[in-house]
Coordinates of N, CA and C in Angstrom, one line a residue:
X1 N 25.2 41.6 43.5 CA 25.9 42.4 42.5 C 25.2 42.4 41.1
X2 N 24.6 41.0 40.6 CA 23.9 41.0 39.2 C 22.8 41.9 39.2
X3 N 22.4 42.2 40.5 CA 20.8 43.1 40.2 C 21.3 44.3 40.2
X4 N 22.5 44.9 40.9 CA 22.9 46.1 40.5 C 24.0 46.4 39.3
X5 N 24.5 45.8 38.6 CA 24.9 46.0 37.5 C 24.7 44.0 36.6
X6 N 23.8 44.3 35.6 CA 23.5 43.3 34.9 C 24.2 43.2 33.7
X7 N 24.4 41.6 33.4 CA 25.4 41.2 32.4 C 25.1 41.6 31.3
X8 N 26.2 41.9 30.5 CA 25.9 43.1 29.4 C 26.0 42.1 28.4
X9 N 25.2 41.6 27.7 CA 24.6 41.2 26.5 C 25.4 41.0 25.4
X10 N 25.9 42.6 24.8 CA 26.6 43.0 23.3 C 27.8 42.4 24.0
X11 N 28.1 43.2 24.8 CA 29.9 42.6 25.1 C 30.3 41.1 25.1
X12 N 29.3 40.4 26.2 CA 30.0 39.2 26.1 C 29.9 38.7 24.8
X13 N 28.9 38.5 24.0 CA 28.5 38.2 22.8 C 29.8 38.9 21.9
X14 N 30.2 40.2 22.0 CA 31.4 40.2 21.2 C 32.8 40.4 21.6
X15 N 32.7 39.7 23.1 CA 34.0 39.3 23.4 C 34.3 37.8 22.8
X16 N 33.0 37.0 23.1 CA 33.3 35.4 22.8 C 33.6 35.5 21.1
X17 N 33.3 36.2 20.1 CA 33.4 36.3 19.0 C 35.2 36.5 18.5
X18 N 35.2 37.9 19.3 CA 36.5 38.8 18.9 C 38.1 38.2 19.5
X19 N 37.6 37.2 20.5 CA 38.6 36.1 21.1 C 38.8 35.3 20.3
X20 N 37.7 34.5 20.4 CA 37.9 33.6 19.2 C 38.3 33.7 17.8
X21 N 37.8 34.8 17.8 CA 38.1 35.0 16.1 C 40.4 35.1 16.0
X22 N 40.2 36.4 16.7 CA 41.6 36.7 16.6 C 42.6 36.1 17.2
X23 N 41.7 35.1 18.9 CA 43.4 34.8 19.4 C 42.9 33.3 18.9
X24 N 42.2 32.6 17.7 CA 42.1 31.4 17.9 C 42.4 31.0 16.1
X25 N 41.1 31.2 15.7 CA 40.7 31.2 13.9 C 42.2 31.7 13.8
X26 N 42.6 32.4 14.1 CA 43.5 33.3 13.1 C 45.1 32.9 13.2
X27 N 45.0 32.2 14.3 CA 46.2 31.2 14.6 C 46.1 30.1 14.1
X28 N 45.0 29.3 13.8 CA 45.0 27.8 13.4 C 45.0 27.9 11.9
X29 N 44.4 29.2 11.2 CA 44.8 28.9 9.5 C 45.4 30.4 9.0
X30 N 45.6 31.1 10.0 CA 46.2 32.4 9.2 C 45.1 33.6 8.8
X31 N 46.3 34.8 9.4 CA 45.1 35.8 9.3 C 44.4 36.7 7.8
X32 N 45.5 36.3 6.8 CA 44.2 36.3 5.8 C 43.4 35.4 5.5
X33 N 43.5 34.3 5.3 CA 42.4 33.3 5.3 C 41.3 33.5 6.5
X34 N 41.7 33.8 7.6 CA 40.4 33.8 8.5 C 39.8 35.3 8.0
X35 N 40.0 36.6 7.7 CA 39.5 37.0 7.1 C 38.4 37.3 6.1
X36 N 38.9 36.1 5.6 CA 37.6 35.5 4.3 C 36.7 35.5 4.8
X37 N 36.5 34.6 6.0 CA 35.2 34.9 6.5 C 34.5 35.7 7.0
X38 N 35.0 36.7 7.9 CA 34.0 38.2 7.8 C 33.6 38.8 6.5
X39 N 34.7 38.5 5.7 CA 34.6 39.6 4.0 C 33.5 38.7 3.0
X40 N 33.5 37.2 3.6 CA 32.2 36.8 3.0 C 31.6 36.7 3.1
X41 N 31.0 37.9 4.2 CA 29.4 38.0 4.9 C 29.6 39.6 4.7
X42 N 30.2 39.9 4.3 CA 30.5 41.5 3.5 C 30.6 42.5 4.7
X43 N 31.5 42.4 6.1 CA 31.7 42.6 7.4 C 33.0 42.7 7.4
X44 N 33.5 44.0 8.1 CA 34.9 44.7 8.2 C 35.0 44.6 10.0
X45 N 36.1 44.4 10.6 CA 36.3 45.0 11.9 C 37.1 46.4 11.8
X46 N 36.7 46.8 12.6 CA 36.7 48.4 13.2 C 38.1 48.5 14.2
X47 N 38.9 49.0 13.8 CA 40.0 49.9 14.5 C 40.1 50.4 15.5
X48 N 39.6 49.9 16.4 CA 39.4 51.0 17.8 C 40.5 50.5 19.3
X49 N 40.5 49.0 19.8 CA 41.8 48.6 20.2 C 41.9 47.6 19.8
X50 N 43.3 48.1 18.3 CA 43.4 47.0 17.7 C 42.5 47.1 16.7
X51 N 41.7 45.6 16.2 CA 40.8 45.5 15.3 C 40.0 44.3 16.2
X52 N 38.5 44.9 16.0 CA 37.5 44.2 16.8 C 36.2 44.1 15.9
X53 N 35.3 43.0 15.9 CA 33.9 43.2 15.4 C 33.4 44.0 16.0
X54 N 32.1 44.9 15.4 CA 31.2 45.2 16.2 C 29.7 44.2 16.7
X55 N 28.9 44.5 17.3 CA 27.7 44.0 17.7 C 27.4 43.3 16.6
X56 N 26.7 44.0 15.4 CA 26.0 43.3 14.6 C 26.5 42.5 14.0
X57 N 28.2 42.9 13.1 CA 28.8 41.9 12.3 C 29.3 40.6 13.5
X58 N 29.2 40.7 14.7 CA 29.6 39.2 15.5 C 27.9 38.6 15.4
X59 N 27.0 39.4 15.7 CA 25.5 38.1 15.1 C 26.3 37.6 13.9
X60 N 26.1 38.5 12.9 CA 26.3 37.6 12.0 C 27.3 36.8 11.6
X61 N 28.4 36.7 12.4 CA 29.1 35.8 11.9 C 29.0 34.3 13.0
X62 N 28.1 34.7 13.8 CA 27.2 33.7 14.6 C 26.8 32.6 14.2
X63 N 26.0 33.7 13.6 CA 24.6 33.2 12.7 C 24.9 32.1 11.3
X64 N 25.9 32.6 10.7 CA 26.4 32.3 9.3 C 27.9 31.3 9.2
X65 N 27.7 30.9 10.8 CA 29.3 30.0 11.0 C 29.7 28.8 10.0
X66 N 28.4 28.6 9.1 CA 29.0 27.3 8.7 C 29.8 27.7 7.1
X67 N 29.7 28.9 6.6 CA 30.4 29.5 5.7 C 32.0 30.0 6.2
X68 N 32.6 29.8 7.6 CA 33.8 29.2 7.3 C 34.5 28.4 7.1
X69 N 33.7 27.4 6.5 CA 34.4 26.0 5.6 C 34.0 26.5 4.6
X70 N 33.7 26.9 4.1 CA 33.4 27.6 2.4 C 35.0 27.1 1.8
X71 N 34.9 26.8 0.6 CA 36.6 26.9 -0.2 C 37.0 28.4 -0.5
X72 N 36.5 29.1 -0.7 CA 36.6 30.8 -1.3 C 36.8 30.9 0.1
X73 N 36.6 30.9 1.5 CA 37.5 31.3 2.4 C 38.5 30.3 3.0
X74 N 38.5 29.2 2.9 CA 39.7 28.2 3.3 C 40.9 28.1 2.6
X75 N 40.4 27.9 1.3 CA 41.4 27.8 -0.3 C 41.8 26.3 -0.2
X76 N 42.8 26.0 -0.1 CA 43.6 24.4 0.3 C 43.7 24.3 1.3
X77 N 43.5 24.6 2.7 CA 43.4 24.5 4.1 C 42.1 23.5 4.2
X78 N 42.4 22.1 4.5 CA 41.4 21.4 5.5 C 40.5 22.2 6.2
X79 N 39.4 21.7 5.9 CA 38.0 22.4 6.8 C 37.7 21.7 8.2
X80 N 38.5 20.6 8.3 CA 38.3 19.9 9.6 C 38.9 21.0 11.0
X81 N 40.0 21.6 10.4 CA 40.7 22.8 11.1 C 39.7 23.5 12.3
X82 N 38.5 23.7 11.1 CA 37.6 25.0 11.8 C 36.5 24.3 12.6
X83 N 36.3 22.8 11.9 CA 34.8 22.4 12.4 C 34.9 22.9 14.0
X84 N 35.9 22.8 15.0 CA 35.6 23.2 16.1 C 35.4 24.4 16.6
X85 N 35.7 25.3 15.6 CA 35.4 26.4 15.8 C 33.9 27.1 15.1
X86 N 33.3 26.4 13.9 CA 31.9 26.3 13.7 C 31.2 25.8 14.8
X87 N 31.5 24.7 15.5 CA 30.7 24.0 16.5 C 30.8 25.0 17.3
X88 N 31.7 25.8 18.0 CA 31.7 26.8 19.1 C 30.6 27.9 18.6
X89 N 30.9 28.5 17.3 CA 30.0 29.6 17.2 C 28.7 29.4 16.8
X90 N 28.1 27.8 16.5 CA 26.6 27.5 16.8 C 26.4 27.8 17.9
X91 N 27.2 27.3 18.9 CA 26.4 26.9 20.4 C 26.0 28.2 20.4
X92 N 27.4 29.3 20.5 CA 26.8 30.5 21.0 C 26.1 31.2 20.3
X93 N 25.5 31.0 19.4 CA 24.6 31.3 18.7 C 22.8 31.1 19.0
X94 N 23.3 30.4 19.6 CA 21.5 28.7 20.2 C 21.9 29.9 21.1
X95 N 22.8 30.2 22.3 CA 22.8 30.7 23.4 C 22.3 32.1 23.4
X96 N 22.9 33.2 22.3 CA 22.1 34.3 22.6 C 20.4 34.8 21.8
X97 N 20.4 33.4 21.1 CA 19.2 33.1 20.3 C 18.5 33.3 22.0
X98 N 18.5 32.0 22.7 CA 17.9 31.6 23.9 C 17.4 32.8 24.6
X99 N 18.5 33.0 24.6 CA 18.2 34.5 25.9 C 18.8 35.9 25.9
X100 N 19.4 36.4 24.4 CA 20.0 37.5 24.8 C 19.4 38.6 24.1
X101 N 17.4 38.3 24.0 CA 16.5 39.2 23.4 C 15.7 39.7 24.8
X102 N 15.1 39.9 24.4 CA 13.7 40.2 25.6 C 12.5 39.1 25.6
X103 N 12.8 37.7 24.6 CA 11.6 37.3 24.8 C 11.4 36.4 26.2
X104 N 10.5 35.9 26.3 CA 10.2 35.0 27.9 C 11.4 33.7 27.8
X105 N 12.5 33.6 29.0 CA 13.5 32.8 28.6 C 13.0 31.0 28.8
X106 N 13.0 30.0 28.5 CA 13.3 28.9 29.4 C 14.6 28.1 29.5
X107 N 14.6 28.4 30.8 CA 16.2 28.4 31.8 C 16.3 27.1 31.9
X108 N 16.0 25.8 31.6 CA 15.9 24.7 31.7 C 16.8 24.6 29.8
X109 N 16.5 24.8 29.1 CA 16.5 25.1 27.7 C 18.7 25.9 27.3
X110 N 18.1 27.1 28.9 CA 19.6 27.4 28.8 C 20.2 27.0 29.4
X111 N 20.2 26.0 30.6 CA 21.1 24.9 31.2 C 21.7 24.3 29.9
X112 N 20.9 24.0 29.1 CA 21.7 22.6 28.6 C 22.6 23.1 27.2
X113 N 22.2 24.4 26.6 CA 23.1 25.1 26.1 C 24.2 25.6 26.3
X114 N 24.2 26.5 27.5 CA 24.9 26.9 28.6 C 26.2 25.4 28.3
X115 N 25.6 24.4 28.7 CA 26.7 23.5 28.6 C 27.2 23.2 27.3
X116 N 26.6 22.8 26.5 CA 27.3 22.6 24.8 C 27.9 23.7 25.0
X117 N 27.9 25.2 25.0 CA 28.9 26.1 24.5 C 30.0 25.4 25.7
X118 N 30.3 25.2 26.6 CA 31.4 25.4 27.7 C 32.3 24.3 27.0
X119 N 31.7 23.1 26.4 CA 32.2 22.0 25.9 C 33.1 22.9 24.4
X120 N 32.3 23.3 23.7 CA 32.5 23.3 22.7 C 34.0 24.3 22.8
X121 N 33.7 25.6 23.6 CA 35.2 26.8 23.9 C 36.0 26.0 24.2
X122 N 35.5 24.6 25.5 CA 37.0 24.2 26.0 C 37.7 23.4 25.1
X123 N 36.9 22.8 23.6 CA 37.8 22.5 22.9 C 38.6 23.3 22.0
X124 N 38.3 24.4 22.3 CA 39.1 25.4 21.1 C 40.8 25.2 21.8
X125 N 40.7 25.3 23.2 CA 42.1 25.7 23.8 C 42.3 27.1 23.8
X126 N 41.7 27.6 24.0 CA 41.9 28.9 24.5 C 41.9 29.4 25.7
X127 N 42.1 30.4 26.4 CA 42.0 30.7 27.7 C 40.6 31.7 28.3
X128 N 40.3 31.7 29.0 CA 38.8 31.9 29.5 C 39.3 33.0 30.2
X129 N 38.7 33.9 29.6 CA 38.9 35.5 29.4 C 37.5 35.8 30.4
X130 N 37.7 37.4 31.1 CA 36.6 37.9 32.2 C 35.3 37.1 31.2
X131 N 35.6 38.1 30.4 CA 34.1 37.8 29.5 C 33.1 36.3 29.7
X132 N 34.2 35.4 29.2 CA 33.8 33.7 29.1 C 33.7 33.5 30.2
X133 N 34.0 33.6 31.3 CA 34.2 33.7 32.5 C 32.5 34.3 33.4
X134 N 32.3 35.3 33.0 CA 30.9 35.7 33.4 C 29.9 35.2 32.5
X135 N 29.7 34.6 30.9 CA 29.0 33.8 30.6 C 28.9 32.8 30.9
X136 N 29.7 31.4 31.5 CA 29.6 30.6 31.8 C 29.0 30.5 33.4
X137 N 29.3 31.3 33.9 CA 29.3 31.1 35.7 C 28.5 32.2 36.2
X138 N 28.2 33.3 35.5 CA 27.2 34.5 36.1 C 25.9 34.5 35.4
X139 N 25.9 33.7 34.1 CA 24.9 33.9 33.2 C 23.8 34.1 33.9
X140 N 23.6 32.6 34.3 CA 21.9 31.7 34.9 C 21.5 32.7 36.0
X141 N 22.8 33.0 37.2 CA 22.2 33.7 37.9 C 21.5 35.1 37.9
X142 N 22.1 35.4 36.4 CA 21.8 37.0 35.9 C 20.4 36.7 35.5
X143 N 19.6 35.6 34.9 CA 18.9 35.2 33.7 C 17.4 35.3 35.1
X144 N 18.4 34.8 36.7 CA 17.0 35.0 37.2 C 17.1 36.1 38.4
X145 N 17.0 37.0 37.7 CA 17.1 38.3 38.9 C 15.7 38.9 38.3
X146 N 14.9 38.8 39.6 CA 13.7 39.1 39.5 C 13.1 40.6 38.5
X147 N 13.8 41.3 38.6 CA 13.6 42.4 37.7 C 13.8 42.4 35.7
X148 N 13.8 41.1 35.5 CA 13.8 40.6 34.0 C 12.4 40.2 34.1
X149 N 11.9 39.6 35.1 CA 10.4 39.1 34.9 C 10.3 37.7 33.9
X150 N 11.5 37.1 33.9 CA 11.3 35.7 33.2 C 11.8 35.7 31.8
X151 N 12.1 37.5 31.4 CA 12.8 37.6 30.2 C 14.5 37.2 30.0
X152 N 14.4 37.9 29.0 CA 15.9 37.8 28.1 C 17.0 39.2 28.9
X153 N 18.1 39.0 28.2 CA 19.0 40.0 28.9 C 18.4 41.5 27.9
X154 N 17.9 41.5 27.2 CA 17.8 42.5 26.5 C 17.0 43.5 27.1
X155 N 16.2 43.4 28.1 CA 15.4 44.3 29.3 C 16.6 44.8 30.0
X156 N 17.3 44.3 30.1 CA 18.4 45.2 30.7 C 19.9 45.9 29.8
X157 N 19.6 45.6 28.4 CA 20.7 46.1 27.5 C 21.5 47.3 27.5
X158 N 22.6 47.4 26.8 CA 23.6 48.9 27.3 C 23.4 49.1 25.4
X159 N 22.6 48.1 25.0 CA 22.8 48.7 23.2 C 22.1 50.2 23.4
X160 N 21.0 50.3 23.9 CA 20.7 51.7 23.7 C 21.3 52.7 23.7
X161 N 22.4 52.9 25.3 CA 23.3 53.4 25.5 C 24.4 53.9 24.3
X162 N 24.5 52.5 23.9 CA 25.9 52.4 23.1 C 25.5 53.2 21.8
X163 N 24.1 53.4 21.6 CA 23.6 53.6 19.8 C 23.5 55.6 20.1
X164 N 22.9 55.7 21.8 CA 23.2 57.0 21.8 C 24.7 57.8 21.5
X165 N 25.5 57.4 22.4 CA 27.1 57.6 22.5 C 27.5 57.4 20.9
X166 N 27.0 57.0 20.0 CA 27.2 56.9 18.5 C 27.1 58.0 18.0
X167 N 25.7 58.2 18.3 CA 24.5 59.7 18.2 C 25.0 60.5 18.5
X168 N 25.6 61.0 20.0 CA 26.6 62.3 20.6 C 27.9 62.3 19.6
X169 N 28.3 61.6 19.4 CA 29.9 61.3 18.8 C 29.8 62.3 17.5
X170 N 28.5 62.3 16.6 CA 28.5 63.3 15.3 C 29.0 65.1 16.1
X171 N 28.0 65.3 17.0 CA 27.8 66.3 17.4 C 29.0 66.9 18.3
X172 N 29.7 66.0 18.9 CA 30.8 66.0 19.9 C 32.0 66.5 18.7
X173 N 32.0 66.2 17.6 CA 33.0 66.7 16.5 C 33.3 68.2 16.7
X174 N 31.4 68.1 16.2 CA 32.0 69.9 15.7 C 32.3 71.0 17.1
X175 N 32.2 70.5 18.5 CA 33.3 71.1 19.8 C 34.3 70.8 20.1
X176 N 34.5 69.7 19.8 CA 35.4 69.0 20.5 C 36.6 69.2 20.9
X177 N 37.1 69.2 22.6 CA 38.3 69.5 22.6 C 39.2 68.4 23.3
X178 N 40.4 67.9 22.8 CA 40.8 66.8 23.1 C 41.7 67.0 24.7
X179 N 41.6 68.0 24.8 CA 42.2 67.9 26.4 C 41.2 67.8 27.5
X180 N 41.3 67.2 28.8 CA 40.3 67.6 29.8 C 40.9 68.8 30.9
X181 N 42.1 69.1 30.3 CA 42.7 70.3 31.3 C 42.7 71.7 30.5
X182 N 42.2 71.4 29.2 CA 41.7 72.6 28.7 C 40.8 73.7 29.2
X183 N 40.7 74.7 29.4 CA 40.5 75.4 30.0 C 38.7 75.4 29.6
X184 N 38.7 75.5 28.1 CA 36.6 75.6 28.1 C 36.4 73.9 26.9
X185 N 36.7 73.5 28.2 CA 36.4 72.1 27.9 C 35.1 71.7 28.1
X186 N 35.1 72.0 29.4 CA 33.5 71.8 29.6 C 32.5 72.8 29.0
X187 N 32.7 74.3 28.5 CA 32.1 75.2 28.1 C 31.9 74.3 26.6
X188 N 33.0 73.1 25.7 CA 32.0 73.2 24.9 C 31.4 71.8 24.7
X189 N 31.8 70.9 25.7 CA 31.0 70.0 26.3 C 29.3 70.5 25.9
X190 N 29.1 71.1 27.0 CA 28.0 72.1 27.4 C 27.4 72.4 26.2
X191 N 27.9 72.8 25.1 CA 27.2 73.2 23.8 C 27.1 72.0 23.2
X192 N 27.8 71.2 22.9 CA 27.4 69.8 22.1 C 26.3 69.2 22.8
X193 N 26.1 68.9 24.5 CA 25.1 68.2 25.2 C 23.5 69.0 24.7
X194 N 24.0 70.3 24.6 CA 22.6 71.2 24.4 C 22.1 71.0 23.1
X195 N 23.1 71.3 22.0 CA 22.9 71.1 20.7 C 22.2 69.9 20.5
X196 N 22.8 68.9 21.1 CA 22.6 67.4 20.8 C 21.2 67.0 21.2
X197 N 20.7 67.6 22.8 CA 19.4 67.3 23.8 C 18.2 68.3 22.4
X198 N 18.4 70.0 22.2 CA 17.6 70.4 21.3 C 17.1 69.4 20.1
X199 N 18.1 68.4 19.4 CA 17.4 68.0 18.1 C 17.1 66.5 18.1
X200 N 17.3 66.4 20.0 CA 16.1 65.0 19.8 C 15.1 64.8 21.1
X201 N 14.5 66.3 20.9 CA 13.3 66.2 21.8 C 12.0 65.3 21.5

């Protein structure tokens, strides 16, 4: 099954984020205060079901975990609160550092990562969602499916996909018809796809 559809990269990366953040952070100090911390890496979530990070603002709030103990986002709230939630979003941070580019992985390197993140989520107390569920237990086998060639997940990424579908979305406006039982639905489908294929030959 991993060789014919491979583990998608962006998603799990901003499932483990957008869980955490919302069904976890945001319960243990409150959802303005956890706030702070996206808005102090100058990062909004996006409206689409609910409110979610996208791809990049979850790197960075990966990346930049130890600024939710900051006081300008805690205020009088104990920072001990979060350490376990800083600790979670290092690991997975080391983790898609490790392997969720294209460079040459060592799988020995993501065993032992692999394990600190599993430690670190099961201390959050949260519940192990599809997502966490296929990082922890489909990762390694995905990591060696001969068609990576010893790389990272990123030889098999859906970001490209996702940045086209961004791309169509401007062009899909100006036809767009919000029924599929409309009658020249596809007629203007058909002109957006052409419009869109013409100006990125």
């Amino acid at each position: 099954m991993l060789d014919k559809c491979p583990l998608e990269e962006l998603h799990s990366m901003s499932g483990f984020v957008n869980h955490t953040f919302f069904n976890g952070l945001v319960k243990v100090i409150g959802f303005e205060k956890a706030l702070n911390f996206p808005k102090s890496l100058n990062l909004v979530a996006k409206d689409y079901h609910g409110s979610i990070f996208e791809g990049n603002a979850c790197r960075s709030m990966l990346k930049q975990a130890d600024k939710m103990m900051n006081r300008e986002v805690l205020g009088d709230t104990s920072p001990l609160l979060v350490v376990p939630y800083v600790r979670a979003y290092k690991a997975m941070d080391n983790l898609v550092h490790s392997c969720f580019g294209t460079k040459v992985v060592d799988i020995d390197q993501v065993v032992v990562l692999l394990k600190e993140l599993m430690v670190a989520y099961m201390n959050l107390d949260l519940s192990v969602t599809l997502k966490m569920h296929v990082i922890f237990y489909h990762l390694l086998p995905a990591l060696c499916n001969p068609a990576l060639q010893g790389r990272g997940l990123g030889v098999v990424s859906g970001q490209a996909g996702e940045s086209i579908h961004q791309e169509f979305k401007i062009f899909w406006e100006k036809y767009k018809i919000n029924s599929l039982d409309n009658k020249i639905y596809g007629k203007q489908l058909k002109k957006a796809v052409v419009e869109f294929s013409s100006k990125h030959l």
